[in-house]
CSV table of C-alpha atoms in Angstrom, one decimal:
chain,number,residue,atom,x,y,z
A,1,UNK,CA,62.2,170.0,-120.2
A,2,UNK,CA,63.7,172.8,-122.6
A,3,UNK,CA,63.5,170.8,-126.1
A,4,UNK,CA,66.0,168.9,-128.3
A,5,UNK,CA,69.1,168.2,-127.7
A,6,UNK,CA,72.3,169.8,-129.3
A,7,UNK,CA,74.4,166.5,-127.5
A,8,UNK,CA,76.4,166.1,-130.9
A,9,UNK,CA,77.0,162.0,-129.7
A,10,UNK,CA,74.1,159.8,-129.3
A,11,UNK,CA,75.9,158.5,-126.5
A,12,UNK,CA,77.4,159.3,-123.0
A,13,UNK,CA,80.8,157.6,-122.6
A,14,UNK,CA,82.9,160.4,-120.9
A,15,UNK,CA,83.3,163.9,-120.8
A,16,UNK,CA,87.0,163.9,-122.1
A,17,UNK,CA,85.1,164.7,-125.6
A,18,UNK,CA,82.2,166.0,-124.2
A,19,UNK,CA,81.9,170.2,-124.9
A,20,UNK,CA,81.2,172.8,-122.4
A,21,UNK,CA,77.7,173.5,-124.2
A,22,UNK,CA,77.0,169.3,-123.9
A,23,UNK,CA,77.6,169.2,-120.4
A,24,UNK,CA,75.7,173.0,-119.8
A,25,UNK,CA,73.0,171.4,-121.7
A,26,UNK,CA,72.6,168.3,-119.5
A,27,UNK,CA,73.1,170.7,-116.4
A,28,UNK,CA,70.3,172.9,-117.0
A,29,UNK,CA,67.7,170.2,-117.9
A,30,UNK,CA,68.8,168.8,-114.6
A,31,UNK,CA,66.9,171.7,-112.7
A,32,UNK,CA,63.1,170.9,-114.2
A,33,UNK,CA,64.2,167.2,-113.5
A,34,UNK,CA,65.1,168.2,-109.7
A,35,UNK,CA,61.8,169.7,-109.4
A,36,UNK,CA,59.9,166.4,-110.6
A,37,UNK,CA,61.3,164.6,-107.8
A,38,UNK,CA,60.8,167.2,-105.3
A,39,UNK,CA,57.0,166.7,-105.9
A,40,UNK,CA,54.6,164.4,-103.7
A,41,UNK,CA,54.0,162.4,-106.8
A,42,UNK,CA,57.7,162.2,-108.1
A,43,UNK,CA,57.1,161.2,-112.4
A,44,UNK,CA,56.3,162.5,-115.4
A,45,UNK,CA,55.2,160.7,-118.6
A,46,UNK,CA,58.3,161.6,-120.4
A,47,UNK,CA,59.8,158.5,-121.3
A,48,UNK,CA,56.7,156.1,-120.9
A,49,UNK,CA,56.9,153.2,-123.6
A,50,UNK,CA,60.9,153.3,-123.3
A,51,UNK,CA,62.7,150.6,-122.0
A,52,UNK,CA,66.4,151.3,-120.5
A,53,UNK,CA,68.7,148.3,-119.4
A,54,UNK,CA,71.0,148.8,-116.4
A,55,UNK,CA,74.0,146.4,-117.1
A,56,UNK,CA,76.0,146.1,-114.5
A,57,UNK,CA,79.0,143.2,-114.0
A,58,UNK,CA,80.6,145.6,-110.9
A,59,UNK,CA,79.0,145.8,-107.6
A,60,UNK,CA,77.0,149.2,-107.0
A,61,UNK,CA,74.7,150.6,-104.9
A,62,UNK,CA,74.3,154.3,-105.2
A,63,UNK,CA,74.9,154.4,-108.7
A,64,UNK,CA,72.6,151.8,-110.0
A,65,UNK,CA,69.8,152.7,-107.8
A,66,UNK,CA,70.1,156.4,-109.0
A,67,UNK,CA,69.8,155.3,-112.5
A,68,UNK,CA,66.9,153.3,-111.7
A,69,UNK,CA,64.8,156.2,-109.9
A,70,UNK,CA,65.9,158.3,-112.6
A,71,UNK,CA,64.3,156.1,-115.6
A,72,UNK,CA,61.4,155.2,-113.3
A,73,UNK,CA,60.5,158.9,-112.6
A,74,UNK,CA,60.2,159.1,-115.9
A,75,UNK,CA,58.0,156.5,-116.4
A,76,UNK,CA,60.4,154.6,-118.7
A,77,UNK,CA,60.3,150.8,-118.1
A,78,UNK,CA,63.4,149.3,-116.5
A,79,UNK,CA,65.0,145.7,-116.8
A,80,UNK,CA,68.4,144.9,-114.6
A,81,UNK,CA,70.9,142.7,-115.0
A,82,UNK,CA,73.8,141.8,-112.8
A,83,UNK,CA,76.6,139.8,-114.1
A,84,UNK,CA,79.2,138.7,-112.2
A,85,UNK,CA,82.8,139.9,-113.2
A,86,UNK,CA,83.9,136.5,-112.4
A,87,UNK,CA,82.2,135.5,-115.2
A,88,UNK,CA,82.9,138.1,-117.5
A,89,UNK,CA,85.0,137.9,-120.8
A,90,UNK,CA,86.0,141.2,-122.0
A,91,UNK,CA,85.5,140.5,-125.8
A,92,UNK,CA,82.7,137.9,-126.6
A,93,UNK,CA,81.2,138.3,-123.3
A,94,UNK,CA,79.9,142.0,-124.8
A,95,UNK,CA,79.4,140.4,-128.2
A,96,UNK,CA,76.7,138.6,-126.4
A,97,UNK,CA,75.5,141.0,-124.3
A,98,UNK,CA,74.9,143.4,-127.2
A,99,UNK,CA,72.7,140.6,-129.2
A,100,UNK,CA,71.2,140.1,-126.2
A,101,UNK,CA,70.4,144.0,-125.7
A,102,UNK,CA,69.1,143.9,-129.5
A,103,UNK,CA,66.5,141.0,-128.1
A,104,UNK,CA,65.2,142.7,-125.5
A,105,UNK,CA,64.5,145.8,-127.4
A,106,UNK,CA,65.8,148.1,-125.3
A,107,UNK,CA,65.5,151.9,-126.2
A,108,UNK,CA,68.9,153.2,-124.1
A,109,UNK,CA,71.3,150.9,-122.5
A,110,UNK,CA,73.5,151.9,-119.0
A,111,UNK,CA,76.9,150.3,-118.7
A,112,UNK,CA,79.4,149.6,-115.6
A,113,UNK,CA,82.0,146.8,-116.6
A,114,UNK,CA,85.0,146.4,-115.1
A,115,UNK,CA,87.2,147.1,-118.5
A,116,UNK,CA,88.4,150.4,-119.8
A,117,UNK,CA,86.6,151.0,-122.6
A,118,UNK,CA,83.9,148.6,-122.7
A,119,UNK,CA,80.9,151.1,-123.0
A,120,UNK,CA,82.6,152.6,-126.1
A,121,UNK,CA,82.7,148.9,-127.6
A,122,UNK,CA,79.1,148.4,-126.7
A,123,UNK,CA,78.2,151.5,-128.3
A,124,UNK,CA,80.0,150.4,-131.7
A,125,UNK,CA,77.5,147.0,-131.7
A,126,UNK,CA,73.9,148.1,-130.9
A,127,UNK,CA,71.9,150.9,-132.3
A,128,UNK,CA,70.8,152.8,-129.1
A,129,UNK,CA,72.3,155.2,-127.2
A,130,UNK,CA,74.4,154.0,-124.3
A,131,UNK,CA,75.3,155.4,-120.8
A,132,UNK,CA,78.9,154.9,-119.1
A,133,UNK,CA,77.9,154.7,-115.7
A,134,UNK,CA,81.7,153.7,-115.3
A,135,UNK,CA,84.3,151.7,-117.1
A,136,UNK,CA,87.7,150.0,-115.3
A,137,UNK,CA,89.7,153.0,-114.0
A,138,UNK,CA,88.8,155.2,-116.7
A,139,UNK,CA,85.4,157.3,-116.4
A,140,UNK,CA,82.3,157.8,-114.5
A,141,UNK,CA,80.7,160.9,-116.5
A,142,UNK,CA,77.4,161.4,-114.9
A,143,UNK,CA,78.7,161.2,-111.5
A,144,UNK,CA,81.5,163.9,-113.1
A,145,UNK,CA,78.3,165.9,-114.4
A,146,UNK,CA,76.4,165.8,-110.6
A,147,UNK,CA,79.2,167.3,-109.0
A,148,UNK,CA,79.4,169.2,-111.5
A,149,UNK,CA,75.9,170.3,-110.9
A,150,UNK,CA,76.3,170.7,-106.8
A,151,UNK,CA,78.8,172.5,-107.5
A,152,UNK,CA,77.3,175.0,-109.5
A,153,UNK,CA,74.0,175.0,-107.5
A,154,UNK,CA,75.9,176.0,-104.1
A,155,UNK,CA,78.9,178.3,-106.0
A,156,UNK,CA,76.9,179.8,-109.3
A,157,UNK,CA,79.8,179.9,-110.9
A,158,UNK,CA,82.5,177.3,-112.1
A,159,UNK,CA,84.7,178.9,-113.6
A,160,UNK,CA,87.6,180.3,-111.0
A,161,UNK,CA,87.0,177.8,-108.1
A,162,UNK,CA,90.2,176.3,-106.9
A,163,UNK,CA,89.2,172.8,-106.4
A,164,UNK,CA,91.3,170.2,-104.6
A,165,UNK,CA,90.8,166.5,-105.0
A,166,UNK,CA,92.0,164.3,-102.3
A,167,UNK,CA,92.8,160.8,-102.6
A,168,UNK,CA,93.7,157.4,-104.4
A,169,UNK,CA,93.3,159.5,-107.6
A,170,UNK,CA,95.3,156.7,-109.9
A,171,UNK,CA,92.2,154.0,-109.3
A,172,UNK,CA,89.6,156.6,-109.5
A,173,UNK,CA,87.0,157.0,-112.5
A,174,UNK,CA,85.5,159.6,-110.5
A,175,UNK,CA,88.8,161.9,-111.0
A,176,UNK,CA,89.6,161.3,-114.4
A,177,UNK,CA,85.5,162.9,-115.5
A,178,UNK,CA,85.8,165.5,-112.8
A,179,UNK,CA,89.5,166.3,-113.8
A,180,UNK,CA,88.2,166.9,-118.0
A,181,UNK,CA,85.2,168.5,-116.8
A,182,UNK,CA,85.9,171.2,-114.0
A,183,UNK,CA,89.1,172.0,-116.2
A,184,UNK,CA,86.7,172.7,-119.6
A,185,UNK,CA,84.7,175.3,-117.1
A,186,UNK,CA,87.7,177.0,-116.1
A,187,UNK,CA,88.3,175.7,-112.7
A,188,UNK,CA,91.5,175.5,-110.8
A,189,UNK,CA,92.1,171.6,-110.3
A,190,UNK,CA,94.6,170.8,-107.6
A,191,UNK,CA,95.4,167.0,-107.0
A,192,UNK,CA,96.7,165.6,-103.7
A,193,UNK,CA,98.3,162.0,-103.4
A,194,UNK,CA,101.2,159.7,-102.6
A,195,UNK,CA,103.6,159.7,-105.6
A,196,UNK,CA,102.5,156.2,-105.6
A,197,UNK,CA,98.3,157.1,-106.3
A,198,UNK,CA,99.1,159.1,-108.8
A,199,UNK,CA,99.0,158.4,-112.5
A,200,UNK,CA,101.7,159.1,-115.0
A,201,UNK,CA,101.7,162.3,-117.0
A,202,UNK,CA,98.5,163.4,-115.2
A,203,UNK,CA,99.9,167.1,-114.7
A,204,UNK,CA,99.9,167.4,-118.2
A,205,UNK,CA,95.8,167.6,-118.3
A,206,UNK,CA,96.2,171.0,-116.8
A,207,UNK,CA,95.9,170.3,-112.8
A,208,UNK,CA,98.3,171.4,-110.3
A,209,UNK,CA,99.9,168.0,-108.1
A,210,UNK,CA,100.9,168.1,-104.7
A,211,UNK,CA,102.2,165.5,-102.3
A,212,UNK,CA,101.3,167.2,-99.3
A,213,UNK,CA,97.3,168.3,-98.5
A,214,UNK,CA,98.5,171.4,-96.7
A,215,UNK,CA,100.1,172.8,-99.5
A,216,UNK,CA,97.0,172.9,-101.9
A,217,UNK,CA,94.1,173.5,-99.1
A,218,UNK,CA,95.2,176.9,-98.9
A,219,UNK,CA,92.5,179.4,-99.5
A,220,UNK,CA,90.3,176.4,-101.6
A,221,UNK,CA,86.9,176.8,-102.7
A,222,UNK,CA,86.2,173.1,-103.1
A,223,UNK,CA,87.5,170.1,-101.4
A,224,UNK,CA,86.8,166.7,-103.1
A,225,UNK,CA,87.9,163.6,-101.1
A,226,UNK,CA,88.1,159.8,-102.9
A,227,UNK,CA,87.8,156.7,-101.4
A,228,UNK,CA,91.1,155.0,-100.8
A,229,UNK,CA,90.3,151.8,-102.7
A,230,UNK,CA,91.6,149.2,-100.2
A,231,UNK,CA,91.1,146.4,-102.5
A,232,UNK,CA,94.2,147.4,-104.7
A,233,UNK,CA,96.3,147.8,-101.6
A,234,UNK,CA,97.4,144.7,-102.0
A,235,UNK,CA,100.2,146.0,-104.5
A,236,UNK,CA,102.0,147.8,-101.8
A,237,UNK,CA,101.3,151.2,-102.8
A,238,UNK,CA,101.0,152.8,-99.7
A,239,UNK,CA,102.8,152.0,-95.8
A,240,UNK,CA,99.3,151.2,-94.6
A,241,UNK,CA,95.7,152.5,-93.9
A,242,UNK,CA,96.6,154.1,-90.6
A,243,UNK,CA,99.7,156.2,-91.8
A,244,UNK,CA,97.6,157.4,-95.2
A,245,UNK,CA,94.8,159.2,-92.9
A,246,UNK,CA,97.3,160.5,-90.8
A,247,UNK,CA,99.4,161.8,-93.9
A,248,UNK,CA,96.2,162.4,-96.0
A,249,UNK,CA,92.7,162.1,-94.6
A,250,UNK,CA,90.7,165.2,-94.2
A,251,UNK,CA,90.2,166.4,-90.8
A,252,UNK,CA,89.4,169.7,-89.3
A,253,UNK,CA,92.1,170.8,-89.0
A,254,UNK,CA,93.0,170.4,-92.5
A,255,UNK,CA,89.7,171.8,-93.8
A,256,UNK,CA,90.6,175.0,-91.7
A,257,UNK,CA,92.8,175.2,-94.0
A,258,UNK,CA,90.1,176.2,-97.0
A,259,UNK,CA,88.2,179.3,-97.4
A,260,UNK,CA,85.2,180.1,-94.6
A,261,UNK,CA,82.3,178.8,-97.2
A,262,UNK,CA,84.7,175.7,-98.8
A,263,UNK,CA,82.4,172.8,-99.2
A,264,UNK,CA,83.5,169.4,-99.4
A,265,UNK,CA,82.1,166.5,-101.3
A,266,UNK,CA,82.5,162.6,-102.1
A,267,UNK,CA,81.4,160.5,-104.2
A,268,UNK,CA,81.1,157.6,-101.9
A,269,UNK,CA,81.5,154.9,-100.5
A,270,UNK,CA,83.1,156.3,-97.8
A,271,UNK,CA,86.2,155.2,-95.8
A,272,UNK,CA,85.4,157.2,-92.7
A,273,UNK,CA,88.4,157.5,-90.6
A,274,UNK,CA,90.9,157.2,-93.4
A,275,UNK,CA,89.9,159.6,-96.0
A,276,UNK,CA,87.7,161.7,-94.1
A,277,UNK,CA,86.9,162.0,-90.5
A,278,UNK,CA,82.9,161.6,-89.5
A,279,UNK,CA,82.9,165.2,-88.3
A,280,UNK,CA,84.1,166.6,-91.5
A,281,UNK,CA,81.6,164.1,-93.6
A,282,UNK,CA,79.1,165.1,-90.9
A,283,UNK,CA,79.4,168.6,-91.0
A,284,UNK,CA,77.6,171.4,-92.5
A,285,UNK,CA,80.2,171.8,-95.5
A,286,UNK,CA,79.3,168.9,-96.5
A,287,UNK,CA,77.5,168.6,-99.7
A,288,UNK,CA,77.6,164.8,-99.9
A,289,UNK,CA,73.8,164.2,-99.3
A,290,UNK,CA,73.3,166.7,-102.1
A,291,UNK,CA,75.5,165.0,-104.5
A,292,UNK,CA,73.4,161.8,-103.6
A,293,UNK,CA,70.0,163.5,-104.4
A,294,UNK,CA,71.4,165.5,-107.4
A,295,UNK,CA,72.5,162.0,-109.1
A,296,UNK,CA,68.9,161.5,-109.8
A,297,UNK,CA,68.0,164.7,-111.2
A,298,UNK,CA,71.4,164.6,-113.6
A,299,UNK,CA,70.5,161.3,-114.8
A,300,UNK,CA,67.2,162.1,-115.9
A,301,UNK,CA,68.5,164.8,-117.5
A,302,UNK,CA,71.2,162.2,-119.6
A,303,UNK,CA,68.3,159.9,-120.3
A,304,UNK,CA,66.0,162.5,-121.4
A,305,UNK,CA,68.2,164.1,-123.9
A,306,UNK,CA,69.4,160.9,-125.1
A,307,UNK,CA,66.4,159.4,-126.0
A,308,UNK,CA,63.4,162.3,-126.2
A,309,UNK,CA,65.7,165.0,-126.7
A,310,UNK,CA,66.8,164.6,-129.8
A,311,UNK,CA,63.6,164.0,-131.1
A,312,UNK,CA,61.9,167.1,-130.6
């Protein structure tokens, strides 16, 4: 671990107001932490005594299981709870959740909820640090911060890559984090969508939109494809599944289009045959088992200098 931590919130909501230095910081202590859990005996005592809550009223698999090997490999203690968003009121409901926090005397809290904003009001009502491990269609920073990480691990530098992102970008979290972040480090963010998947005023965060993917694959460093969220289909934004891949999924033909050492990443689940074809998700450019493996090690690092990091 590489001492305390200059993370000027005691929180991690997003990294719209996150600095370059924060987000460096939480990169670098995320190497040490990848060589923890590339040992035979995958923990260090680091956290023991600390209890973190993983909160969750969406459905997730790779997310909440990273946090949980994360805080586990650091021999904190962890306690889950799953609420369904069925249930869920978006004002008292977290009222109650944060007195319930407060009883269980938990030491960091991680958040998914299913409104915009809702690990900023948690944050406001208890007295630990919390984690936004994704809120409505607004942020997903430490899934942001591992790509982040790939990224940097494979390229070495950030700063210059033209980056394309692919994809239902007006539902997707994932792209608002990755769109603050890689533009902070200087990379070139190109966005690809249907008019219709794409959110107002979104070229004025310094990206580059296209409606076509052949017109920004061209001579790309980095091509990130997002899950066409099916479930919001339902409003009519697109023709159909079948004519988006056609129009929009990446193939290999379309990757052909990149540069010789482009890699491609997602942050799953994937569609495969409608965002991206199994021979592309498949292939050798793929860096999507990486970004899988790297969530642990950039969590621990959040956790770390969130709780024990600013302490030393």
């Amino acid at each position: 671990m590489l001492g305390g931590s200059i993370l000027q919130s005691k929180h991690c909501l997003g990294l719209a107001d996150m600095s370059t230095e924060e987000m460096t910081e939480i990169l670098d202590n995320a190497v040490p932490m990848k060589q923890v859990i590339s040992r035979d005996i995958k923990k260090v005592p680091t956290l023991r005594g600390k209890t973190v809550v993983i909160l969750f009223f969406e459905p997730s698999t790779r997310t909440r299981i990273s946090f949980e090997l994360a805080a586990k490999h650091l021999s904190a203690d962890t306690v889950n709870v799953s609420v369904s968003t069925s249930s869920v009121s978006k004002g008292e409901s977290l009222f109650d959740t944060a007195r319930t926090i407060k009883a269980l005397g938990a030491d960091l809290v991680v958040l998914r909820h299913p409104a915009a904003g809702a690990p900023h009001i948690l944050a406001r009502l208890i007295d630990v640090p919390v984690i936004n491990a994704g809120d409505g269609m607004h942020e997903h920073p430490t899934q942001a911060l591992l790509d982040l990480f790939t990224l940097r691990e494979r390229k070495g530098e950030l700063q210059g890559l033209k980056v394309v992102i692919i994809g239902d970008i007006l539902h997707s979290r994932v792209a608002r984090s990755n769109i603050w972040g890689l533009t902070k480090f200087g990379a070139d963010v190109h966005l690809v969508a249907p008019p219709t998947l794409l959110p107002a005023g979104i070229g004025q965060t310094g990206v580059t939109v296209h409606h076509r993917p052949e017109d920004a694959l061209v001579d790309s460093d980095v091509v990130m494809v997002l899950r066409l969220q099916r479930e919001r289909q339902r409003e009519g934004l697109i023709p159909g599944v079948k004519e988006y891949a056609r129009l929009y999924g990446l193939n290999a033909a379309r990757l052909a289009l990149a540069r010789p050492d482009a890699v491609v990443m997602h942050p799953g689940p994937i569609n495969r045959g409608v965002e991206i074809t199994d021979d592309v998700a498949d292939g050798t450019r793929a860096l999507i088992t990486d970004q899988v493996a790297n969530g642990v090690a950039v969590r621990m690092a959040v956790l770390y200098l969130l709780t024990l990091g600013r302490e030393n």
